[in-house]
Short mmCIF file of C-alpha atoms and ligand atoms in Angstrom, two decimals:
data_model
loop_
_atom_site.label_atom_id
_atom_site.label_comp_id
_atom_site.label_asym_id
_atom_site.label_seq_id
_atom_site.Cartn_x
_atom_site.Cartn_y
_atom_site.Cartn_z
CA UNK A 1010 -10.75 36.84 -5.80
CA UNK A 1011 -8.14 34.31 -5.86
CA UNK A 1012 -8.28 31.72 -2.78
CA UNK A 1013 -5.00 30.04 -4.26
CA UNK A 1014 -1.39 30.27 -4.23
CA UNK A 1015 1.76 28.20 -5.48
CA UNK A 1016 4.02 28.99 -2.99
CA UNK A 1017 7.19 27.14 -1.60
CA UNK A 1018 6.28 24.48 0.64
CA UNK A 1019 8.79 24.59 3.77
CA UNK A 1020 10.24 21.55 3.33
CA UNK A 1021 13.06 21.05 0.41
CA UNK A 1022 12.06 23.83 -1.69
CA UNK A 1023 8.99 22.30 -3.35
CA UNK A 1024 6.14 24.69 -4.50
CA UNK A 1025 3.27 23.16 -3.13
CA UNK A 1026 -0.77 24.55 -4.37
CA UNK A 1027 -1.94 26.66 -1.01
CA UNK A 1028 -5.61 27.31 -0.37
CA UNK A 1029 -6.97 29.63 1.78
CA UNK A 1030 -9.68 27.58 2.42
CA UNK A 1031 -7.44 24.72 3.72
CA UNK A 1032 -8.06 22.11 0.33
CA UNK A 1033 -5.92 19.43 0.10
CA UNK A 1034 -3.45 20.76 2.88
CA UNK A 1035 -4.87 17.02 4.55
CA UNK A 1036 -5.31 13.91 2.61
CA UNK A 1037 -8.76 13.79 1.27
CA UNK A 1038 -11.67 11.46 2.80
CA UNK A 1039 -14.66 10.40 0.86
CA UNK A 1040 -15.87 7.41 -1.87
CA UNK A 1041 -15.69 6.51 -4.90
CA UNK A 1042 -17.82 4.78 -7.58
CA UNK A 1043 -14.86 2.27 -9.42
CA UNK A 1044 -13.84 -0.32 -7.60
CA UNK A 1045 -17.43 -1.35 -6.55
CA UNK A 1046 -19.63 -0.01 -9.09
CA UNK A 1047 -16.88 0.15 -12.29
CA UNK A 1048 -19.47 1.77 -14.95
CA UNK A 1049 -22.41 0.81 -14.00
CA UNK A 1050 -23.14 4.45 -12.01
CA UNK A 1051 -26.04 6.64 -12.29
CA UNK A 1052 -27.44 9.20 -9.79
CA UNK A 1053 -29.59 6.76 -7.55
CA UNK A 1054 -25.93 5.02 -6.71
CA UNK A 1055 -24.28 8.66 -5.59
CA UNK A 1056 -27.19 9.52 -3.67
CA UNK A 1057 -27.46 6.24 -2.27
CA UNK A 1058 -23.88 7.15 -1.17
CA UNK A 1059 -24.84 10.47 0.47
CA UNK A 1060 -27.70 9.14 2.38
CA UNK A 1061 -25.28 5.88 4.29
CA UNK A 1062 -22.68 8.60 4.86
CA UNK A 1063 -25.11 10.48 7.18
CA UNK A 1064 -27.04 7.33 8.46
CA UNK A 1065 -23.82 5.13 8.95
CA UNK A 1066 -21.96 8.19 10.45
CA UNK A 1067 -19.30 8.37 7.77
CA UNK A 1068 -20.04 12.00 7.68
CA UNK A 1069 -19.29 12.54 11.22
CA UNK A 1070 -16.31 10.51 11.37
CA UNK A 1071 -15.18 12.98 8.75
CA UNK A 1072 -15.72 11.20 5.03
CA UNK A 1073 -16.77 14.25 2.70
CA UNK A 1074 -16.23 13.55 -1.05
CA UNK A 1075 -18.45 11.71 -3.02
CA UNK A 1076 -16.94 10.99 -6.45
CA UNK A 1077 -18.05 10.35 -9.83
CA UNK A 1078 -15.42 8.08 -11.28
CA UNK A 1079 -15.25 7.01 -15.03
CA UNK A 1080 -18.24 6.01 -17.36
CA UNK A 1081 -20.20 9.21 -16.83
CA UNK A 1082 -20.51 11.24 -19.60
CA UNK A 1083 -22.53 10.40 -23.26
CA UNK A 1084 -21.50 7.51 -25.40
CA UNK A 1085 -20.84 7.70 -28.61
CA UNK A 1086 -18.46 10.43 -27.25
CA UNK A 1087 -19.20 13.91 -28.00
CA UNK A 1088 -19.21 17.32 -26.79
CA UNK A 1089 -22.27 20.14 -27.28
CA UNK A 1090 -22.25 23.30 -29.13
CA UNK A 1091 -20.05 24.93 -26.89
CA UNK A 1092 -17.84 22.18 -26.39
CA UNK A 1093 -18.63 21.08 -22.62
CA UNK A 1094 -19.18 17.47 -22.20
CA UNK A 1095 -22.44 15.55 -21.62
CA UNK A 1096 -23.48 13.70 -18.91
CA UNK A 1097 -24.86 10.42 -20.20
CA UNK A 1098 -28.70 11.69 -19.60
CA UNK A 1099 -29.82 7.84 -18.94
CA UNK A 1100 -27.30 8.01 -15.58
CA UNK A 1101 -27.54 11.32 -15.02
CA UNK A 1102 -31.02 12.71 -15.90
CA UNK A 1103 -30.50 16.14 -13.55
CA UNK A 1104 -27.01 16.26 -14.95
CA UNK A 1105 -23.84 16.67 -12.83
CA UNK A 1106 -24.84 19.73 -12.01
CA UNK A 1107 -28.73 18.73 -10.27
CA UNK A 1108 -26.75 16.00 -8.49
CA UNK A 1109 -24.14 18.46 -7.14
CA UNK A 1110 -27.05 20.45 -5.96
CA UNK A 1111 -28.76 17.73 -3.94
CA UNK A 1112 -25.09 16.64 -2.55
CA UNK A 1113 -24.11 19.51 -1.48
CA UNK A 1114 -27.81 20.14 -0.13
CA UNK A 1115 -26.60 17.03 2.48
CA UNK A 1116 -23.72 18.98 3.46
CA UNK A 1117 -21.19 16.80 1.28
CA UNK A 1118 -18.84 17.35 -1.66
CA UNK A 1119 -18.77 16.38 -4.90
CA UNK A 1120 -16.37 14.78 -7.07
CA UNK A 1121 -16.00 14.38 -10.96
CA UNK A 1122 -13.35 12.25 -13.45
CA UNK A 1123 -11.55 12.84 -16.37
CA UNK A 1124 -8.20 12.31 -18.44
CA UNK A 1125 -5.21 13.87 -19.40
CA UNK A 1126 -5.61 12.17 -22.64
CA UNK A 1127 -8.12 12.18 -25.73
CA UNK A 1128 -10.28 8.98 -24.21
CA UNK A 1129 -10.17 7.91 -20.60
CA UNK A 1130 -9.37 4.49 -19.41
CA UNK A 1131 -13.21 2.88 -20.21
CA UNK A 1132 -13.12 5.05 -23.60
CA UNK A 1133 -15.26 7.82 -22.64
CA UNK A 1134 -14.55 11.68 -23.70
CA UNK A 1135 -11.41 12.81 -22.00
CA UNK A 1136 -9.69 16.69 -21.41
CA UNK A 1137 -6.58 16.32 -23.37
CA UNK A 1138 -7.18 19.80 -26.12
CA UNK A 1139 -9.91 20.98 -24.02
CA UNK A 1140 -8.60 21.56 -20.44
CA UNK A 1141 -10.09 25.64 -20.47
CA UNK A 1142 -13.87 24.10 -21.57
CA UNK A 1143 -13.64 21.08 -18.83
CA UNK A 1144 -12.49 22.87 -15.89
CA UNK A 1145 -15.03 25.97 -16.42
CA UNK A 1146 -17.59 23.35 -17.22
CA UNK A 1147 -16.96 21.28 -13.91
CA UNK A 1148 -16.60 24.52 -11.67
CA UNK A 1149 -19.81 25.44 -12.97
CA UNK A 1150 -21.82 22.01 -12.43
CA UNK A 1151 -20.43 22.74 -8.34
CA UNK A 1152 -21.59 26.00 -7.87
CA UNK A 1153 -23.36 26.67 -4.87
CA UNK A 1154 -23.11 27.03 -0.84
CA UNK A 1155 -19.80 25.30 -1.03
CA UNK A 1156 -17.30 25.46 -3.29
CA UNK A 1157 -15.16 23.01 -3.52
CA UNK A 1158 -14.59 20.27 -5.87
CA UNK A 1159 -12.39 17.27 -6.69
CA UNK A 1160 -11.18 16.54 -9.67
CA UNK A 1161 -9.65 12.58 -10.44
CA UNK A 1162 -7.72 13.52 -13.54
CA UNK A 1163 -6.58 9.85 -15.05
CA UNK A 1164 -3.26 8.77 -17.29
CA UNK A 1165 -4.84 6.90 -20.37
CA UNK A 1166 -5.75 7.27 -23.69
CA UNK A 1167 -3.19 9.95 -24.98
CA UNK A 1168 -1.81 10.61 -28.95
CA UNK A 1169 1.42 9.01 -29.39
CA UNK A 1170 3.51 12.43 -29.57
CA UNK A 1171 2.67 12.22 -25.99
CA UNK A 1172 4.96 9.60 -24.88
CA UNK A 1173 7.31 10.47 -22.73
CA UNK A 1174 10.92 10.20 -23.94
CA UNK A 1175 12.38 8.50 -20.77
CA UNK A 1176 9.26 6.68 -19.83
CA UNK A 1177 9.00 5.49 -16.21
CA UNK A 1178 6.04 3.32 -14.81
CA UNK A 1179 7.05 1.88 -11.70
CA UNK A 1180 4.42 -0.98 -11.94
CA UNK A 1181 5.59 -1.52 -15.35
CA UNK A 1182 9.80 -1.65 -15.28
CA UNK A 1183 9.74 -3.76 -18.60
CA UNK A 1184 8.60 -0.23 -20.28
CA UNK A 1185 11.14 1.49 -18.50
CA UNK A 1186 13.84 3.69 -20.54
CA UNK A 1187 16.28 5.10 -18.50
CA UNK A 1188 16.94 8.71 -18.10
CA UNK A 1189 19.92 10.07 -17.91
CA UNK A 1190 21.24 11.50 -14.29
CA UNK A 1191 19.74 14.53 -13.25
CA UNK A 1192 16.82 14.17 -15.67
CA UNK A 1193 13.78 16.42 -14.47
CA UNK A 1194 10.86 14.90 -14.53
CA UNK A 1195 9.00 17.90 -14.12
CA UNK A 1196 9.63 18.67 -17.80
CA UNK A 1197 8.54 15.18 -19.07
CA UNK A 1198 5.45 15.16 -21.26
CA UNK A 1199 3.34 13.45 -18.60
CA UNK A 1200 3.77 16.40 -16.29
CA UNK A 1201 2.83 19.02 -18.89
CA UNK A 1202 0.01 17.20 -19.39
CA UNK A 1203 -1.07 17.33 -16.27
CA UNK A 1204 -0.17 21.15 -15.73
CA UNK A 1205 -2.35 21.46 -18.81
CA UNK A 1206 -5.33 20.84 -16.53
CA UNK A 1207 -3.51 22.55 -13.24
CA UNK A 1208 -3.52 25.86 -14.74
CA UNK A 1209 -7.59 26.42 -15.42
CA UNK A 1210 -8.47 24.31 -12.36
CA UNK A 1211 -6.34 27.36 -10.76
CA UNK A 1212 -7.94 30.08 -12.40
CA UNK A 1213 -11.78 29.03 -11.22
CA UNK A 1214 -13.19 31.19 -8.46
CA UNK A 1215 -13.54 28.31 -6.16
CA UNK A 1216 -11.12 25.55 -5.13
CA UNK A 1217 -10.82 22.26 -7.27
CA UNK A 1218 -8.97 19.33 -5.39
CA UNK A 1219 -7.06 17.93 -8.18
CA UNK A 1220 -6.14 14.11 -8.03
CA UNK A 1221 -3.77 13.03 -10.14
CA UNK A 1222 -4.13 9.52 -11.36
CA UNK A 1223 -0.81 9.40 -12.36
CA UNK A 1224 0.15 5.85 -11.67
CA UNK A 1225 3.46 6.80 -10.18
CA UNK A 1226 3.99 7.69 -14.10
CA UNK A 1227 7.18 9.56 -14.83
CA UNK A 1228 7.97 10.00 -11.26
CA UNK A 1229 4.89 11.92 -10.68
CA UNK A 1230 6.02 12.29 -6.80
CA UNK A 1231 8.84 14.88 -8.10
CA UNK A 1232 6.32 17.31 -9.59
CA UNK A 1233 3.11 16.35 -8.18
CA UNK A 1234 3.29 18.33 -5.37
CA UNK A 1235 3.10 21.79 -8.08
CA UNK A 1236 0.61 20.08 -9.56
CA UNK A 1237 -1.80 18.88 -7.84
CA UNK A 1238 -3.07 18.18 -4.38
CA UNK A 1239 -2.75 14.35 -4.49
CA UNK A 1240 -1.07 11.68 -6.75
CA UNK A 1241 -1.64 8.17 -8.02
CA UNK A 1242 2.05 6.21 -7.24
CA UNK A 1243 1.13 3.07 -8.76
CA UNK A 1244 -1.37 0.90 -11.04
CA UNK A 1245 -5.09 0.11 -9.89
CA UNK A 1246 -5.17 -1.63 -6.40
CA UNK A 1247 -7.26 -5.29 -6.51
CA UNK A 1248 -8.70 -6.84 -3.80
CA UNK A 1249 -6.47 -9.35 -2.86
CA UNK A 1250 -3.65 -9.44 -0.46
CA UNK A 1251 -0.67 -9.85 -2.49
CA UNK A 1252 0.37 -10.84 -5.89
CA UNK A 1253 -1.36 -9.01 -8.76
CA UNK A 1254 -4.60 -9.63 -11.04
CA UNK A 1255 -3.72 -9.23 -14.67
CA UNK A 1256 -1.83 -6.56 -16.67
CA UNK A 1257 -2.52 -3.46 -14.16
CA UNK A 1258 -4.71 -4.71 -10.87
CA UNK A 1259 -2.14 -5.40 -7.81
CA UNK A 1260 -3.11 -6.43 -4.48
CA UNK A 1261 -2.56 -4.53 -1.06
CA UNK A 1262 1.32 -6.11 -0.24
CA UNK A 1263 2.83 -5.25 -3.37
CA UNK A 1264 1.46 -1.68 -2.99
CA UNK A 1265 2.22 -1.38 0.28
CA UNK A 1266 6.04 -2.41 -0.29
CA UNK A 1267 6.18 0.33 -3.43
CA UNK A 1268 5.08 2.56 -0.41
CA UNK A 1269 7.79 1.33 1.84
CA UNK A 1270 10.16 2.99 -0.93
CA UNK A 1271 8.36 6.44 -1.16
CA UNK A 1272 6.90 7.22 2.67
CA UNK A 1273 8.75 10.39 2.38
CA UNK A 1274 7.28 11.81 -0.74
CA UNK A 1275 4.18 13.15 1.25
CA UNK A 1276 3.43 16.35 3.11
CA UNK A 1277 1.04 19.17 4.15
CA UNK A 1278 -0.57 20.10 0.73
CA UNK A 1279 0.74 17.20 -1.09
CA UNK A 1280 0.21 13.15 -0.60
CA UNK A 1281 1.40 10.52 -2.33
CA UNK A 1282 -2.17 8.04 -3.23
CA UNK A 1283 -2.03 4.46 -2.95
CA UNK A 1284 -5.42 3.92 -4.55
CA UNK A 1285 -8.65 3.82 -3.57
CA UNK A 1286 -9.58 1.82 -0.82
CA UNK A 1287 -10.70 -2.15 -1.14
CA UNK A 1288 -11.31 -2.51 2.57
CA UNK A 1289 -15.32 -4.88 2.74
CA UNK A 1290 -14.13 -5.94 -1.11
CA UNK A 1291 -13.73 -9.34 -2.86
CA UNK A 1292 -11.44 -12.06 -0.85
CA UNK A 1293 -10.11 -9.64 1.89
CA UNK A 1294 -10.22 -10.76 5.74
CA UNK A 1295 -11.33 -8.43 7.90
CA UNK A 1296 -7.42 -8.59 9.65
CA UNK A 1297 -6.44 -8.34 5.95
CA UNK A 1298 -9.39 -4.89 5.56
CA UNK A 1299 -7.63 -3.97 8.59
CA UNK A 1300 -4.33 -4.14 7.66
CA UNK A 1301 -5.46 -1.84 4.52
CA UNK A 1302 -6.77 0.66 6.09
CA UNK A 1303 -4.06 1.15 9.22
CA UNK A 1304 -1.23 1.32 6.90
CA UNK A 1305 -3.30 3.05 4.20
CA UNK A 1306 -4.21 5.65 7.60
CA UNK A 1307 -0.61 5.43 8.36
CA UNK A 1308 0.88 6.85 5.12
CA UNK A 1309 -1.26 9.95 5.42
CA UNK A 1310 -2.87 8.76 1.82
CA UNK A 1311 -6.00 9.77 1.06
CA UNK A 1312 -8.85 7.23 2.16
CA UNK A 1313 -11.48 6.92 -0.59
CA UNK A 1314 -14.25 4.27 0.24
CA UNK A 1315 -14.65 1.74 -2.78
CA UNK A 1316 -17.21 -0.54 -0.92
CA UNK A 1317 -21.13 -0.98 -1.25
CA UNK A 1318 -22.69 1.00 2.09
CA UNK A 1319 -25.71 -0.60 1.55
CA UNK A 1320 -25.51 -4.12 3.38
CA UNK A 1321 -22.10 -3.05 4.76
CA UNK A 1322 -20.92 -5.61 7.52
CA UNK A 1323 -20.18 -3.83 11.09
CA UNK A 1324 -17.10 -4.81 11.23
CA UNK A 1325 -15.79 -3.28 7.94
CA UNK A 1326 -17.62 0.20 9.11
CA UNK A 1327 -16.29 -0.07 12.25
CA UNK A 1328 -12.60 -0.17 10.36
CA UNK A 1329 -13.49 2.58 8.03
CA UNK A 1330 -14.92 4.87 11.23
CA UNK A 1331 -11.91 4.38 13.49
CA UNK A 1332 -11.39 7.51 15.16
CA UNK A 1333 -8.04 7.23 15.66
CA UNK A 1334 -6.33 5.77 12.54
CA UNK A 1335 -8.30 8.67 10.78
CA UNK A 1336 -6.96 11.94 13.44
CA UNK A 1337 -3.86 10.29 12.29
CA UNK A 1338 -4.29 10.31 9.30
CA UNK A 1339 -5.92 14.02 9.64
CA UNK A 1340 -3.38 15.17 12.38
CA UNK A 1341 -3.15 18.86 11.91
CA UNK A 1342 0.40 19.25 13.34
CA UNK A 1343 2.44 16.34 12.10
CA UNK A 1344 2.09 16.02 8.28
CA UNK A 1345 4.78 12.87 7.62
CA UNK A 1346 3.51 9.16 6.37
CA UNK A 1347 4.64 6.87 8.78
CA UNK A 1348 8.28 5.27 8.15
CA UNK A 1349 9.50 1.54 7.89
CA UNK A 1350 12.02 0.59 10.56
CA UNK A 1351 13.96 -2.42 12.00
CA UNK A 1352 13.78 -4.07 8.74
CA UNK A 1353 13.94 -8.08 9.20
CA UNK A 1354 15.11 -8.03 5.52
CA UNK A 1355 15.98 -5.77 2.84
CA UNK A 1356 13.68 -4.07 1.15
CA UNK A 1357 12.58 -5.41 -1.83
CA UNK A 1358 11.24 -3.80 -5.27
CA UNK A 1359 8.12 -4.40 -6.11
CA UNK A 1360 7.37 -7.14 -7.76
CA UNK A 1361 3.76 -8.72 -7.60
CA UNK A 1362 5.48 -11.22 -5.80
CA UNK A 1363 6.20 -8.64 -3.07
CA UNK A 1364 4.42 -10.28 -0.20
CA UNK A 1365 6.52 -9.51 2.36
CA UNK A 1366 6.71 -5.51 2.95
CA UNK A 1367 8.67 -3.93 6.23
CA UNK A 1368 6.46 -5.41 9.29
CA UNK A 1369 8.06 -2.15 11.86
CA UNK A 1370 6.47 1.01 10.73
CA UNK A 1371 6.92 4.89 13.30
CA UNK A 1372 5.11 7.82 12.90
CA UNK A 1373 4.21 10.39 15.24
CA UNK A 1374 0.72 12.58 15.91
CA UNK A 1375 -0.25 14.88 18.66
CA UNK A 1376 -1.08 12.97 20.52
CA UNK A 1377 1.93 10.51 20.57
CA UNK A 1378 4.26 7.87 19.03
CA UNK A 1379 2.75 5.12 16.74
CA UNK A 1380 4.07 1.75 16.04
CA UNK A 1381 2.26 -0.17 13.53
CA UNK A 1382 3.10 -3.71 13.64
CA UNK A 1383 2.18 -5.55 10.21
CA UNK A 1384 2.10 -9.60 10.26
CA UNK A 1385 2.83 -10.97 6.60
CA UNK A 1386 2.79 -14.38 7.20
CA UNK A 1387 0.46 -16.99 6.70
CA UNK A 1388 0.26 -17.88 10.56
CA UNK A 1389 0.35 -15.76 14.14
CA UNK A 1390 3.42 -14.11 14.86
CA UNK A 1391 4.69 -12.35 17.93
CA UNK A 1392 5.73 -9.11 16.97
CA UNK A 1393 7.52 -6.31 19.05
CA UNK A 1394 9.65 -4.09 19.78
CA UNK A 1395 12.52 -2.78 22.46
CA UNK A 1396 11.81 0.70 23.39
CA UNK A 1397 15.19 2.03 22.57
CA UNK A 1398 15.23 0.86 19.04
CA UNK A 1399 11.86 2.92 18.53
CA UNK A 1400 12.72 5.74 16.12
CA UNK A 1401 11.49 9.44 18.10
CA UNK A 1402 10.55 7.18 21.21
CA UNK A 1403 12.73 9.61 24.01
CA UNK A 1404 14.04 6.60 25.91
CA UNK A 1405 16.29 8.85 28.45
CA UNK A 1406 14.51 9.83 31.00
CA UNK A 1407 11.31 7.44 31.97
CA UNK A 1408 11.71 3.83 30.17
CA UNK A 1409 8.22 3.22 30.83
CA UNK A 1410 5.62 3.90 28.00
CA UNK A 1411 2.12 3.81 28.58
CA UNK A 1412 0.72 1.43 25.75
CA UNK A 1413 -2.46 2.19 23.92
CA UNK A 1414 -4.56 -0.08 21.32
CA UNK A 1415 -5.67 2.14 18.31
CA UNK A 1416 -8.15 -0.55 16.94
CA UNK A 1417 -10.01 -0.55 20.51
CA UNK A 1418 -9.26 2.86 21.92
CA UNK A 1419 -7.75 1.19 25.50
CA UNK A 1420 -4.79 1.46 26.93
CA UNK A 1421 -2.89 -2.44 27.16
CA UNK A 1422 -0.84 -1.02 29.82
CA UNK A 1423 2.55 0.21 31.10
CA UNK A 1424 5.50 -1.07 29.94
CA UNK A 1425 9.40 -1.03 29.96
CA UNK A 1426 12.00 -2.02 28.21
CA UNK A 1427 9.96 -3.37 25.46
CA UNK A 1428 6.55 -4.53 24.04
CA UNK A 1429 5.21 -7.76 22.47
CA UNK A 1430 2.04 -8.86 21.23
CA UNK A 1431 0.78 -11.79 19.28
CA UNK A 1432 -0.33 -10.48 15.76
CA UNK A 1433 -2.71 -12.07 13.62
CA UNK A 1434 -2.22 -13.94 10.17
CA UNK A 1435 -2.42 -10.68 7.97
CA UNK A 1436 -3.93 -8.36 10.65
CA UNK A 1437 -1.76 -5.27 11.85
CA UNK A 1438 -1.43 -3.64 15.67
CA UNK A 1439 -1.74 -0.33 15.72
CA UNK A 1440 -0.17 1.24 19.01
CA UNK A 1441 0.17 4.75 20.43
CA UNK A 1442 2.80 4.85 23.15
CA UNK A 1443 3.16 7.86 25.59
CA UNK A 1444 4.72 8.79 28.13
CA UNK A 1445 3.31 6.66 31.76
CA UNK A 1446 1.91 9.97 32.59
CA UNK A 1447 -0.01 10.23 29.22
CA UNK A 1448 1.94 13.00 28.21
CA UNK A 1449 3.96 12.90 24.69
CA UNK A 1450 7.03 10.69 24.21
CA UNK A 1451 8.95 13.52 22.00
CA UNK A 1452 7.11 16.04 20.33
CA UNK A 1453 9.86 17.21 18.47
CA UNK A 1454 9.50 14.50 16.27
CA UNK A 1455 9.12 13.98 12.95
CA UNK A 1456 10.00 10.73 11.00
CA UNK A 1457 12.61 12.12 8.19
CA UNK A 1458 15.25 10.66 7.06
CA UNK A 1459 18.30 11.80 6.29
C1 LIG B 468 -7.71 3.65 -14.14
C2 LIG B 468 -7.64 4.26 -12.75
C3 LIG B 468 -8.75 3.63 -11.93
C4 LIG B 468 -10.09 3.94 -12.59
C5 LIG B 468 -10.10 3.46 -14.03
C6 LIG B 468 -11.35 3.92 -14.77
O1 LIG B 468 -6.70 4.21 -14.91
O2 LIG B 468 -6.39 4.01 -12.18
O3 LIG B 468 -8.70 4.10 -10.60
O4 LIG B 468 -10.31 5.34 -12.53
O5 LIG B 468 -8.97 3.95 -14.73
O6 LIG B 468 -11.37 3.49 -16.10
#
């Protein structure tokens, strides 16, 4: 029976891939092997994974996916007599599928990686020729109890008649050849790739969250959303705070300002990614792992763990299990990323010298309005803001707003007029403001522009 549908989402006429089983209609919650572990995975390290999300109360909190990333399958590459690929049998001696079987077993949910190209990114076999094989092969190694699946589906390693003719890689302008108006992305050679791999994932009988790792590649956000369930919008996230780490590695302010420029790309069924998340990783304060994972909660992406559980500090759990950053993120009713406002200076495009993304971000949830106040500078900074500039904030009847702390679940207190709070070097408030009776400021609201 099929569970799946590509129907028109309600919004703007985009199709958008509808499960009856609910799969990707929220951002996706779980962890992932790269940004900690690169390629040096093998099954102890994803069951490792499963155990810490149950003892740490990740699971509860709502973390689900446990992902393979790249690096798993046999090297020197090849494929068996039918063609399926090989789990390396050194990191894998159960193979996918005997992992799968003891994850799901701890009521979690798999995940698996490959490439829309011959090799992926670490030169391991990729699914470009043999899309049918892979996704049959990868629906197989999840059978069982429950059936869904995600798939990371990655952007190297592809033959040269490939290339797109108007190439566009946002964290790469110098490659950049412009298309002319009106081009459709959607026909571009990186997109058929990538429906290459839509169409069997489709035609399983069970439901296969597909991830594109797109790098914001061809304007992925213009056909992503028929595509997939989630997309990649720019190169591999680092962690530092800003500037960038080599060719493709960026930290979290340059991302975050490419964000700033596409906060309305997401929706029900469809999110824009902004990587995997660094939060407990390499030079990052823990206002700067906060920062990360508010705004990163904030833009409805998906929230993918990338740090070692084992030895994790309380305070970086404590981030990752907010309850309320992650209902927002999760919020059933209100699908929109949060949107910049009251810009203090224009928006810039991202550069890795972006260090300085909007500060003023609005978004709304059941169960109110959210400000998210973000402090770029290298020193404390008051930051606020007058009611009646607050975008969805219904200032006409009561002026007074009942002010709530996300980060320690109390309420700061009743105000009017306006709000103010000392912020951090690199740390970001996250507010809720209601109504003074607690009820909701304007539920009518959703942050669109235009
Ligand atoms: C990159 C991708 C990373 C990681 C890596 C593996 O292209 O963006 O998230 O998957 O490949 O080689």
């Amino acid at each position: 029976m099929r569970t799946h549908f590509l129907v028109p989402a309600l919004a703007g006429g985009v199709s958008a891939i509808v499960s009856e089983d609910g799969t990707g209609r929220l951002p996706a919650l779980g962890w992932n092997s790269w940004n900690e572990y690169d390629c040096n995975i093998n099954e102890r390290v994803f069951l490792q994974v499963a155990q810490a999300f149950i003892d740490l109360g990740l699971k509860d909190a709502g973390y689900e996916y446990i992902n393979i990333d790249d690096c798993w399958s046999v090297q020197p590459r090849r494929r068996d007599s039918q063609g399926r690929m090989i789990p390396d049998p050194n990191k894998f001696p159960n193979g996918i599928k005997g992992l799968a079987d003891k994850i799901h077993a701890m009521g979690l949910k798999l995940g698996i990686y490959s490439d829309a190209g011959t090799m992926t990114c670490a030169l391991y076999e990729g699914s470009l020729y043999h899309e049918e094989v892979d996704a049959a092969t990868f629906a197989d190694w999840g059978i069982d109890s429950d059936p869904r699946l995600d798939l990371k589906y990655d952007n190297c390693q592809y033959p040269s008649q490939w290339n797109d003719q108007y190439n566009y890689r946002p964290d790469i302008p110098s490659e950049t050849v412009q298309a002319p108006p009106g081009y459709d992305y959607g026909t571009s050679n990186t997109a058929e790739r990538y429906r290459r791999m839509r169409d069997p994932l489709l035609s399983q009988d069970r439901t296969i969250q597909y991830s594109l790792c797109a790098w914001g590649a061809a304007h992925v956000e213009r056909w992503g959303n028929q595509t997939g369930h989630s997309w990649r919008m720019f190169g591999d996230i680092y962690p530092i705070w800003a500037g960038k780490n080599g060719g493709y590695n960026w930290g979290i302010m340059p991302i975050l300002n490419q964000a700033a420029h596409h906060w309305n790309d997401t929706g029900f069924w469809g999110h824009g990614d902004w990587d995997m998340l660094e939060v407990g990783n390499g030079d990052l304060t823990v206002e700067e792992s906060r920062s990360h994972f508010a705004m990163w909660a904030a833009l409805k992406s998906p929230l993918i763990i990338g740090t070692r559980l084992e030895g994790i500090q309380s305070d970086i759990l404590a981030i990752l299990k907010n309850r309320e950053l992650l209902a927002f993120n999760q919020d059933e009713v209100y699908a929109d990323a949060v949107m910049p406002f009251n810009l203090d200076r224009p928006l810039e495009p991202t550069t890795p010298n972006s260090a300085h993304p909007p500060s003023h971000w609005v978004g709304t949830s059941v169960a109110g309005i959210h400000v998210f106040l973000l402090n770029t500078e290298n020193y404390p900074r008051d930051l606020g803001v007058t009611f009646a500039d607050v975008p969805g904030l219904d200032t006409s009847g009561a002026r007074r707003f009942l002010v709530h702390d996300m980060w320690t679940g109390q309420d700061i207190g009743e105000y009017e007029g306006s709000f103010t709070l000392n912020v951090r070097r690199h740390d970001t408030a996250a507010l809720r403001f209601t109504a003074v009776d607690g009820g909701h400021p304007n539920s009518d609201w959703t942050p669109r522009l235009g």
